[in-house]
Amino acid sequence: MKACFFILAVNLVLSGAAHAAPVNMDYVHAVKTGGDTTVFFKGESAQAFRNPAANLTEEEIELHLKGDALFESNFSDDTSRSEYGLGPVYNNTNCAACHAKDGRGQLPVVPFGKEWVQLKQNESIFLRISIEDGLNHPKNAATNWGAPIPVPGFSDQLFHLGSMGARTDFPGAGQAQVWMKNEKSAFTYPDGEVVQLRKPVFKITGAYDEYFDSVTGQMRSRLYEKDVKTSPRMGTLMIGLGLLEAIKESDILALAARDLSDEGVYGKVNWVLDIKKLMSNDPYPVSMGRFGLKNNTPSVFHQSLGALRGDIGVTNYAFPQESIAGTPLFEQFKKNTNYPGKLETADEVGDGLVFYSQTLAIPSRRNVTEAEVIRGAGLFAQVNCTTCHQPSFVTGPHEIKAFSNQKIYPYTDMLLHDMGDGLADGRQDFDANGRQWKTRPLWGIGHTQTVNPRAGFLHDGRARTIEEAILWHGGEAEHSKGKFVNLPKADRTALIQFIRSL
Amino acid sequence: MKTLKMMAMAIAFMGLTAQAATNKEIINHISYKVILATYNDLATEAANLSTAVSALAANPTTETLTAAQNQWRVTRIPWESSEAFLFGPVDSLGIDPMLDTWPLNKLDLDAVLSGNRAISTDFVRNLPVTLQGFHTIEYLLFGEGKTSNNKPVSSLTAKQLEYAKATAALLAEYTANLANAWSKNHDPEDPTTPGYVKIISQPGVNNQIYSSERAVMEEFIQGMIGIADEVANGKMSDPMGGDIASANMALVESPFAWNSLNDFSFNVRSIYSIYTGNYRDAKGPGVKALVEKVDAELASRVEADILNCIQLIQAIRPAKGGDFGQAIFTHDGRARTQKAIDALNALRETLESEVLPTLDM
C-alpha cells in the first residue's frame, strides 16, 4: 500500500505540478503535522486546540498549565485585586475572549432587520489605526524602526472599550465606538455555481475628542481625518506558534528568493521592531517578522506581551507604558481616578502567557487514507496552492527543546504576499503594504469550526467557509485561484476535503 | 441508605437497557434529551428569574426578595448542569461570558450605581461582561456573602433594583437566544442554518463541524473531562490557594448566595447526564452504553466515581453554616475540599485514559 502512495505522489509531481515551485510531496500522507509535538487522540472536538505539545517535559507541562489559567483569567481595573491592570482602554478583558478555546474568532452577529451593529464586549475583532503621510521613512529610532505612525491623541490600535473612569460621558466605552455591517456579493464559477460572499465594513463614531464643526455641519475628530488608515484584525489560532518561531530564518529567506514570476508570486519578508532586542540595547533592534496578520512582530514574546498591553491594557516588563500614554484621554483618566502608574503585572505572568502561547499542540491530520482526500492533496499542488502554502519545514534550534529539529507541516511560506483589492486594507505595517498579508498556516484549519462554529477565515473573519476564503484570494494568488475555479466541481470539493483534513 | 440502594438498582436497570445502544442512538438521545432539554430549561427559568426580579423591583418586600433569590438558585441549576457541554453556540454566539463571568467587578458596579444615568437593558448590554449576568444579579440580591447571604430588603436601593431588573432581562434574552440556536437556527445571521442539535446529531462527511459519529462521541467525552478539570483545578483550587493565608474569597464562584457547592455539584451532575443519558425524567443511553460494550466493570466504576464526587463536594459544606467560600478558610474544610479535588482529578484521569480510548476499541 505504501508503494502505491509513493507512485501516486511521484505522478503528481511529474504531471500536475510540473511548472510549479518544487515541493516535497510527502505532505500528502503526513499525519504528524507538528512533528513530535503532535497530539493524536484529542483531536476532533471543541477541545482540539487546547492541548500542550506532546513532547514537553513534566516541568514544561506545569508551566503550560499555569499559563493556561492566566490566558483565561479576567483582568480587572480594581486596584485591590491581584488581576489588576485592565485598561484604562482595551478591546477585551482576557486573552481567551479573542481566541476562544485557543481557536479563531468570529464576527459579531448582525441580527435580522439591523444594518449596523456596535462592537461591544467579548468581540474577537478590533481595528488597527495609524496615519500615513506618503513619505518613505528610514528605519531608525526616530521612526520607531519603521513602525506604523500612531494617530495623534490615540495610538496604533483603536480601543472600543474602556474602564469606568475612561469615558465619563459613556461608561464602558473606550476611545471611540466602532460599528460593523456586512457587505454582500456573489461569486459565479465558470460552471455557473454561485457562492455568496460577505465582507465586514466598519465605521467609527463617538470618538473621545469629537466636536461639532459648525462650518461643515459635521462631527470631527483626529480619528476621522482622511490620513487615518484602519485595518480590522480577527483573533487567530494559537496552536504551533513555538514551532513557527523555530523555522530557520535561512529557510524563509530561501523561499523569498525563489523566482516565481511565471506564477506572478513574489513573497516578501517583513523586517520589524523586535522588543527583545530593544530591551537588550541592540543598536539595530529589527528582526524578521513571523507573527501577526502582516508579520508585524518577530516572536511569540513580542506578540503576546504586545497583545497583553495592547488588547487588554495590561502594562508589562516588555511594554511598560500604557498604549494611550501621553494622550488627553489618558491625562483625563489619571485626574478622574487613582491610577497607580506602576507596572501592572508581574514578570512571571507575562512569561507564563508567552510560554503557554508557544506550547499549544497541533492536532494530527485526519482522514489521510480517504481516496478523495488523497486526490484533493494532489490537486492542492496542481493548482499551485503549495507555492505559498508551502507544506513543510524542518525546524532549527529553539530555546524549548521540544520544538528543535522537527519535521513540521504548517502550510505557509511565512512571507507576505499581495492578496489583491478584495482583501486590501490600504494600511502600511512596517514593510507590508496595504495589499500584503502573511500566508496563513493551514494546520488545524479543519478543526476550526468544530472549536467555534461561527469562526471566520481570513484577517477579518469574513469567510464563513474554506471555499469562501479561497474565492477571496487575488493579487499574487490570482494564478492559483484561476486554476481552482476552473476545476470541475468534484475536484474543487476534493481539494477542500484535503484542506479540511489538515 | 434506602435511597442509595434504590438509586443503585435504577442504575443497574438502566445499564441493561443502554447496553445495546449504538453510537447513533447515544448521540441522538444526548443531543435532544440532555443538551437541548437543559438549554430549554435554562431559557424557561431565566425568563422566570426576569419576572421575579421585575416583581421585586416593582414591590420590594421580604417575600418578593426571597422569591427572586430562590428563582436565582433555580436558574443556576440548568446553567451549571450545562457545563459538560460548553461547545457550539454558547461559544460561537459569545453567550457564556455574558451569563457567567466571575469575579464580579464590584468597584465598577458601584461606580455605575452611584451615577445618575438611567439603567436599561441596552445600557447594561454595553457594559463590561464583569458587570452582567448571574453573579451581578446574585450580588444585588444576596449581598456581600462573607458572613451572611441574607440581604435585608431595606438595603436594596432603587438604583440596585433597576440594575438587577435590567440585567435579569438581558440574561433571559441571552438564554432564549441560546435555546433558539440549539433548537432552530444555530447562526442567527443565516436563517438557512439548522439548530445546532441537528448539526451535532447528524455527523458525516458533509457536516462542516462533525465529520463522524466518533467525533461527536469524542466531543461528549472531552466535555466531561473539561468540566471535571475546571471544577477541580480552577473553581476549587484557585480560591483555595496553597494555604489558608493565600486562600482568596474574591476568586470563589457564587460566593454571595453561598451557592458554590451547589454549582460544583451540578457541574458534576452534567457529567453524570452525559455519561448516563439521564436528565430529569429522561433516561439513557449515554456514553456509558459505549463503555459497557468494552468493559462493564469500567462502565459502572465511572458512574460510581461521578456520584462519589458529588457527595464529596457536598461534604465540604461547613457544619456551622456557610459554603465553599467559608470552608476554604478552615483546616478541616480545606481537607475536605482537597478530597473532592483529588476525586475529581482521578475521575478526569479515568475519563482520559480509560473512557476516551473506548472510542477506538
PDB file of C-alpha atoms in Angstrom, chain A residues 98-282:
ATOM      1  CA  CYS A  98     -10.378  36.825  21.158  1.00  0.00           C
ATOM      2  CA  HIS A  99      -9.006  33.275  20.921  1.00  0.00           C
ATOM      3  CA  ALA A 100     -11.961  31.201  22.133  1.00  0.00           C
ATOM      4  CA  LYS A 101     -10.681  27.770  23.173  1.00  0.00           C
ATOM      5  CA  ASP A 102      -7.399  28.842  21.552  1.00  0.00           C
ATOM      6  CA  GLY A 103      -9.112  28.969  18.175  1.00  0.00           C
ATOM      7  CA  ARG A 104     -10.202  31.668  15.740  1.00  0.00           C
ATOM      8  CA  GLY A 105     -12.707  34.368  16.473  1.00  0.00           C
ATOM      9  CA  GLN A 106     -15.952  35.272  14.730  1.00  0.00           C
ATOM     10  CA  LEU A 107     -17.609  38.436  13.501  1.00  0.00           C
ATOM     11  CA  PRO A 108     -20.375  39.969  15.610  1.00  0.00           C
ATOM     12  CA  VAL A 109     -23.892  38.762  14.839  1.00  0.00           C
ATOM     13  CA  VAL A 110     -25.899  41.189  12.736  1.00  0.00           C
ATOM     14  CA  PRO A 111     -29.499  40.383  13.727  1.00  0.00           C
ATOM     15  CA  PHE A 112     -32.269  40.340  11.122  1.00  0.00           C
ATOM     16  CA  GLY A 113     -33.526  43.788  10.295  1.00  0.00           C
ATOM     17  CA  LYS A 114     -30.402  45.530  11.577  1.00  0.00           C
ATOM     18  CA  GLU A 115     -27.751  47.045   9.343  1.00  0.00           C
ATOM     19  CA  TRP A 116     -25.043  48.277  11.720  1.00  0.00           C
ATOM     20  CA  VAL A 117     -24.043  46.593  14.985  1.00  0.00           C
ATOM     21  CA  GLN A 118     -21.792  48.112  17.602  1.00  0.00           C
ATOM     22  CA  LEU A 119     -18.686  46.225  18.720  1.00  0.00           C
ATOM     23  CA  LYS A 120     -19.291  45.523  22.401  1.00  0.00           C
ATOM     24  CA  GLN A 121     -17.871  43.150  24.955  1.00  0.00           C
ATOM     25  CA  ASN A 122     -16.256  39.892  24.042  1.00  0.00           C
ATOM     26  CA  GLU A 123     -15.817  40.555  20.329  1.00  0.00           C
ATOM     27  CA  SER A 124     -12.848  38.879  18.688  1.00  0.00           C
ATOM     28  CA  ILE A 125     -12.119  41.713  16.303  1.00  0.00           C
ATOM     29  CA  PHE A 126     -10.648  45.188  16.630  1.00  0.00           C
ATOM     30  CA  LEU A 127      -9.244  47.911  14.390  1.00  0.00           C
ATOM     31  CA  ARG A 128      -5.605  48.826  13.934  1.00  0.00           C
ATOM     32  CA  ILE A 129      -5.156  52.518  13.180  1.00  0.00           C
ATOM     33  CA  SER A 130      -2.314  54.760  12.010  1.00  0.00           C
ATOM     34  CA  ILE A 131      -1.709  57.784   9.868  1.00  0.00           C
ATOM     35  CA  GLU A 132       0.095  57.768   6.549  1.00  0.00           C
ATOM     36  CA  ASP A 133       1.918  60.818   5.308  1.00  0.00           C
ATOM     37  CA  GLY A 134       3.025  59.326   1.995  1.00  0.00           C
ATOM     38  CA  LEU A 135       6.718  59.610   2.854  1.00  0.00           C
ATOM     39  CA  ASN A 136       9.237  56.786   2.750  1.00  0.00           C
ATOM     40  CA  HIS A 137      10.664  56.864   6.277  1.00  0.00           C
ATOM     41  CA  PRO A 138      14.063  55.365   7.122  1.00  0.00           C
ATOM     42  CA  LYS A 139      14.184  52.563   9.693  1.00  0.00           C
ATOM     43  CA  ASN A 140      15.708  54.268  12.713  1.00  0.00           C
ATOM     44  CA  ALA A 141      14.893  55.175  16.281  1.00  0.00           C
ATOM     45  CA  ALA A 142      13.083  58.347  15.195  1.00  0.00           C
ATOM     46  CA  THR A 143      10.589  56.289  13.175  1.00  0.00           C
ATOM     47  CA  ASN A 144      10.328  53.597  15.856  1.00  0.00           C
ATOM     48  CA  TRP A 145      12.193  51.361  13.390  1.00  0.00           C
ATOM     49  CA  GLY A 146       9.582  51.726  10.689  1.00  0.00           C
ATOM     50  CA  ALA A 147       6.507  51.039  12.826  1.00  0.00           C
ATOM     51  CA  PRO A 148       3.151  52.469  11.746  1.00  0.00           C
ATOM     52  CA  ILE A 149       2.716  56.078  12.893  1.00  0.00           C
ATOM     53  CA  PRO A 150       0.183  56.279  15.744  1.00  0.00           C
ATOM     54  CA  VAL A 151      -2.802  58.571  15.249  1.00  0.00           C
ATOM     55  CA  PRO A 152      -2.068  61.683  17.370  1.00  0.00           C
ATOM     56  CA  GLY A 153      -4.118  61.573  20.537  1.00  0.00           C
ATOM     57  CA  PHE A 154      -4.905  57.899  20.006  1.00  0.00           C
ATOM     58  CA  SER A 155      -2.434  55.040  19.402  1.00  0.00           C
ATOM     59  CA  ASP A 156      -1.859  52.437  16.706  1.00  0.00           C
ATOM     60  CA  GLN A 157      -4.870  50.446  17.861  1.00  0.00           C
ATOM     61  CA  LEU A 158      -8.455  51.567  18.392  1.00  0.00           C
ATOM     62  CA  PHE A 159      -9.738  50.579  21.819  1.00  0.00           C
ATOM     63  CA  HIS A 160     -13.504  50.460  21.716  1.00  0.00           C
ATOM     64  CA  LEU A 161     -13.902  49.543  25.402  1.00  0.00           C
ATOM     65  CA  GLY A 162     -12.817  51.402  28.492  1.00  0.00           C
ATOM     66  CA  SER A 163     -12.778  51.345  32.266  1.00  0.00           C
ATOM     67  CA  MET A 164     -15.444  53.284  34.115  1.00  0.00           C
ATOM     68  CA  GLY A 165     -13.152  56.262  34.620  1.00  0.00           C
ATOM     69  CA  ALA A 166     -12.116  56.478  30.978  1.00  0.00           C
ATOM     70  CA  ARG A 167     -15.254  57.956  29.427  1.00  0.00           C
ATOM     71  CA  THR A 168     -17.440  59.653  31.974  1.00  0.00           C
ATOM     72  CA  ASP A 169     -19.720  60.635  29.073  1.00  0.00           C
ATOM     73  CA  PHE A 170     -20.251  56.983  28.124  1.00  0.00           C
ATOM     74  CA  PRO A 171     -19.453  54.340  30.781  1.00  0.00           C
ATOM     75  CA  GLY A 172     -17.727  51.282  29.371  1.00  0.00           C
ATOM     76  CA  ALA A 173     -16.696  52.947  26.112  1.00  0.00           C
ATOM     77  CA  GLY A 174     -13.072  53.470  25.140  1.00  0.00           C
ATOM     78  CA  GLN A 175     -11.508  55.841  22.648  1.00  0.00           C
ATOM     79  CA  ALA A 176     -14.480  55.620  20.291  1.00  0.00           C
ATOM     80  CA  GLN A 177     -17.420  53.445  19.311  1.00  0.00           C
ATOM     81  CA  VAL A 178     -16.883  51.018  16.450  1.00  0.00           C
ATOM     82  CA  TRP A 179     -19.713  49.782  14.241  1.00  0.00           C
ATOM     83  CA  MET A 180     -19.802  46.992  11.674  1.00  0.00           C
ATOM     84  CA  LYS A 181     -22.065  45.938   8.841  1.00  0.00           C
ATOM     85  CA  ASN A 182     -21.767  43.212   6.227  1.00  0.00           C
ATOM     86  CA  GLU A 183     -21.467  43.908   2.523  1.00  0.00           C
ATOM     87  CA  LYS A 184     -22.780  41.028   0.450  1.00  0.00           C
ATOM     88  CA  SER A 185     -21.659  39.975  -3.005  1.00  0.00           C
ATOM     89  CA  ALA A 186     -21.803  36.856  -5.143  1.00  0.00           C
ATOM     90  CA  PHE A 187     -19.133  34.878  -6.949  1.00  0.00           C
ATOM     91  CA  THR A 188     -20.089  32.840 -10.006  1.00  0.00           C
ATOM     92  CA  TYR A 189     -17.922  29.919 -11.108  1.00  0.00           C
ATOM     93  CA  PRO A 190     -17.387  29.306 -14.833  1.00  0.00           C
ATOM     94  CA  ASP A 191     -19.703  26.293 -14.443  1.00  0.00           C
ATOM     95  CA  GLY A 192     -22.476  28.563 -13.168  1.00  0.00           C
ATOM     96  CA  GLU A 193     -22.378  27.702  -9.461  1.00  0.00           C
ATOM     97  CA  VAL A 194     -22.863  30.774  -7.300  1.00  0.00           C
ATOM     98  CA  VAL A 195     -21.321  31.355  -3.846  1.00  0.00           C
ATOM     99  CA  GLN A 196     -22.493  34.189  -1.600  1.00  0.00           C
ATOM    100  CA  LEU A 197     -19.679  36.236  -0.055  1.00  0.00           C
ATOM    101  CA  ARG A 198     -19.712  38.785   2.756  1.00  0.00           C
ATOM    102  CA  LYS A 199     -17.251  41.429   3.829  1.00  0.00           C
ATOM    103  CA  PRO A 200     -17.354  43.431   7.067  1.00  0.00           C
ATOM    104  CA  VAL A 201     -17.274  47.212   6.760  1.00  0.00           C
ATOM    105  CA  PHE A 202     -16.565  49.444   9.751  1.00  0.00           C
ATOM    106  CA  LYS A 203     -17.400  52.973  10.872  1.00  0.00           C
ATOM    107  CA  ILE A 204     -16.315  54.926  13.906  1.00  0.00           C
ATOM    108  CA  THR A 205     -18.434  57.303  15.985  1.00  0.00           C
ATOM    109  CA  GLY A 206     -18.284  58.950  19.392  1.00  0.00           C
ATOM    110  CA  ALA A 207     -14.517  59.494  19.453  1.00  0.00           C
ATOM    111  CA  TYR A 208     -13.478  60.972  22.790  1.00  0.00           C
ATOM    112  CA  ASP A 209     -12.161  64.144  21.118  1.00  0.00           C
ATOM    113  CA  GLU A 210     -15.226  64.554  18.882  1.00  0.00           C
ATOM    114  CA  TYR A 211     -16.710  68.014  18.364  1.00  0.00           C
ATOM    115  CA  PHE A 212     -19.279  69.632  16.108  1.00  0.00           C
ATOM    116  CA  ASP A 213     -17.802  71.684  13.271  1.00  0.00           C
ATOM    117  CA  SER A 214     -20.327  74.401  12.520  1.00  0.00           C
ATOM    118  CA  VAL A 215     -18.605  75.204   9.201  1.00  0.00           C
ATOM    119  CA  THR A 216     -19.033  71.740   7.707  1.00  0.00           C
ATOM    120  CA  GLY A 217     -22.020  70.807   9.835  1.00  0.00           C
ATOM    121  CA  GLN A 218     -20.279  67.530  10.738  1.00  0.00           C
ATOM    122  CA  MET A 219     -18.742  65.883  13.775  1.00  0.00           C
ATOM    123  CA  ARG A 220     -14.944  65.992  13.697  1.00  0.00           C
ATOM    124  CA  SER A 221     -12.157  64.122  15.434  1.00  0.00           C
ATOM    125  CA  ARG A 222      -8.489  63.499  14.651  1.00  0.00           C
ATOM    126  CA  LEU A 223      -9.633  59.941  14.071  1.00  0.00           C
ATOM    127  CA  TYR A 224     -11.987  60.952  11.253  1.00  0.00           C
ATOM    128  CA  GLU A 225      -9.320  62.738   9.183  1.00  0.00           C
ATOM    129  CA  LYS A 226      -8.503  61.397   5.727  1.00  0.00           C
ATOM    130  CA  ASP A 227      -4.923  60.357   6.505  1.00  0.00           C
ATOM    131  CA  VAL A 228      -6.083  57.850   9.135  1.00  0.00           C
ATOM    132  CA  LYS A 229      -5.883  54.259   7.951  1.00  0.00           C
ATOM    133  CA  THR A 230      -7.806  51.497   9.690  1.00  0.00           C
ATOM    134  CA  SER A 231      -7.488  47.741   9.420  1.00  0.00           C
ATOM    135  CA  PRO A 232      -9.625  45.072  11.095  1.00  0.00           C
ATOM    136  CA  ARG A 233      -7.860  42.151  12.805  1.00  0.00           C
ATOM    137  CA  MET A 234      -9.540  38.903  13.882  1.00  0.00           C
ATOM    138  CA  GLY A 235      -8.159  36.656  16.639  1.00  0.00           C
ATOM    139  CA  THR A 236      -6.216  33.765  15.102  1.00  0.00           C
ATOM    140  CA  LEU A 237      -5.331  30.191  16.069  1.00  0.00           C
ATOM    141  CA  MET A 238      -2.929  29.817  18.999  1.00  0.00           C
ATOM    142  CA  ILE A 239      -1.536  26.411  18.032  1.00  0.00           C
ATOM    143  CA  GLY A 240       2.005  25.680  16.865  1.00  0.00           C
ATOM    144  CA  LEU A 241       3.392  29.168  17.456  1.00  0.00           C
ATOM    145  CA  GLY A 242       6.618  27.914  19.054  1.00  0.00           C
ATOM    146  CA  LEU A 243       7.234  25.712  16.028  1.00  0.00           C
ATOM    147  CA  LEU A 244       6.789  28.653  13.647  1.00  0.00           C
ATOM    148  CA  GLU A 245       9.326  30.510  15.745  1.00  0.00           C
ATOM    149  CA  ALA A 246      11.757  27.607  15.310  1.00  0.00           C
ATOM    150  CA  ILE A 247      11.706  27.677  11.491  1.00  0.00           C
ATOM    151  CA  LYS A 248      15.195  28.636  10.347  1.00  0.00           C
ATOM    152  CA  GLU A 249      15.452  32.211   9.087  1.00  0.00           C
ATOM    153  CA  SER A 250      17.624  30.952   6.217  1.00  0.00           C
ATOM    154  CA  ASP A 251      14.791  28.654   5.045  1.00  0.00           C
ATOM    155  CA  ILE A 252      12.350  31.571   4.941  1.00  0.00           C
ATOM    156  CA  LEU A 253      14.874  33.760   3.124  1.00  0.00           C
ATOM    157  CA  ALA A 254      15.393  30.975   0.594  1.00  0.00           C
ATOM    158  CA  LEU A 255      11.656  30.898  -0.090  1.00  0.00           C
ATOM    159  CA  ALA A 256      11.656  34.681  -0.508  1.00  0.00           C
ATOM    160  CA  ALA A 257      14.493  34.339  -3.029  1.00  0.00           C
ATOM    161  CA  ARG A 258      12.598  31.967  -5.339  1.00  0.00           C
ATOM    162  CA  ASP A 259      11.847  33.241  -8.817  1.00  0.00           C
ATOM    163  CA  LEU A 260       8.135  32.575  -9.154  1.00  0.00           C
ATOM    164  CA  SER A 261       7.445  35.386 -11.570  1.00  0.00           C
ATOM    165  CA  ASP A 262       5.834  32.998 -14.060  1.00  0.00           C
ATOM    166  CA  GLU A 263       3.180  32.345 -11.414  1.00  0.00           C
ATOM    167  CA  GLY A 264       3.003  36.050 -10.538  1.00  0.00           C
ATOM    168  CA  VAL A 265       4.168  35.316  -6.991  1.00  0.00           C
ATOM    169  CA  TYR A 266       6.693  37.479  -5.114  1.00  0.00           C
ATOM    170  CA  GLY A 267       6.931  36.526  -1.439  1.00  0.00           C
ATOM    171  CA  LYS A 268       8.492  39.122   0.823  1.00  0.00           C
ATOM    172  CA  VAL A 269       9.894  39.315   4.354  1.00  0.00           C
ATOM    173  CA  ASN A 270       8.646  41.982   6.772  1.00  0.00           C
ATOM    174  CA  TRP A 271      11.532  43.409   8.855  1.00  0.00           C
ATOM    175  CA  VAL A 272      10.050  44.692  12.090  1.00  0.00           C
ATOM    176  CA  LEU A 273      10.805  46.132  15.510  1.00  0.00           C
ATOM    177  CA  ASP A 274      11.973  43.450  17.942  1.00  0.00           C
ATOM    178  CA  ILE A 275      11.172  44.491  21.512  1.00  0.00           C
ATOM    179  CA  LYS A 276      13.544  41.910  22.963  1.00  0.00           C
ATOM    180  CA  LYS A 277      16.442  43.402  21.006  1.00  0.00           C
ATOM    181  CA  LEU A 278      15.359  46.885  22.057  1.00  0.00           C
ATOM    182  CA  MET A 279      15.306  45.766  25.707  1.00  0.00           C
ATOM    183  CA  SER A 280      18.871  44.491  25.372  1.00  0.00           C
ATOM    184  CA  ASN A 281      20.027  47.770  23.772  1.00  0.00           C
ATOM    185  CA  ASP A 282      20.723  46.219  20.397  1.00  0.00           C
TER     186      ASP A 282
END
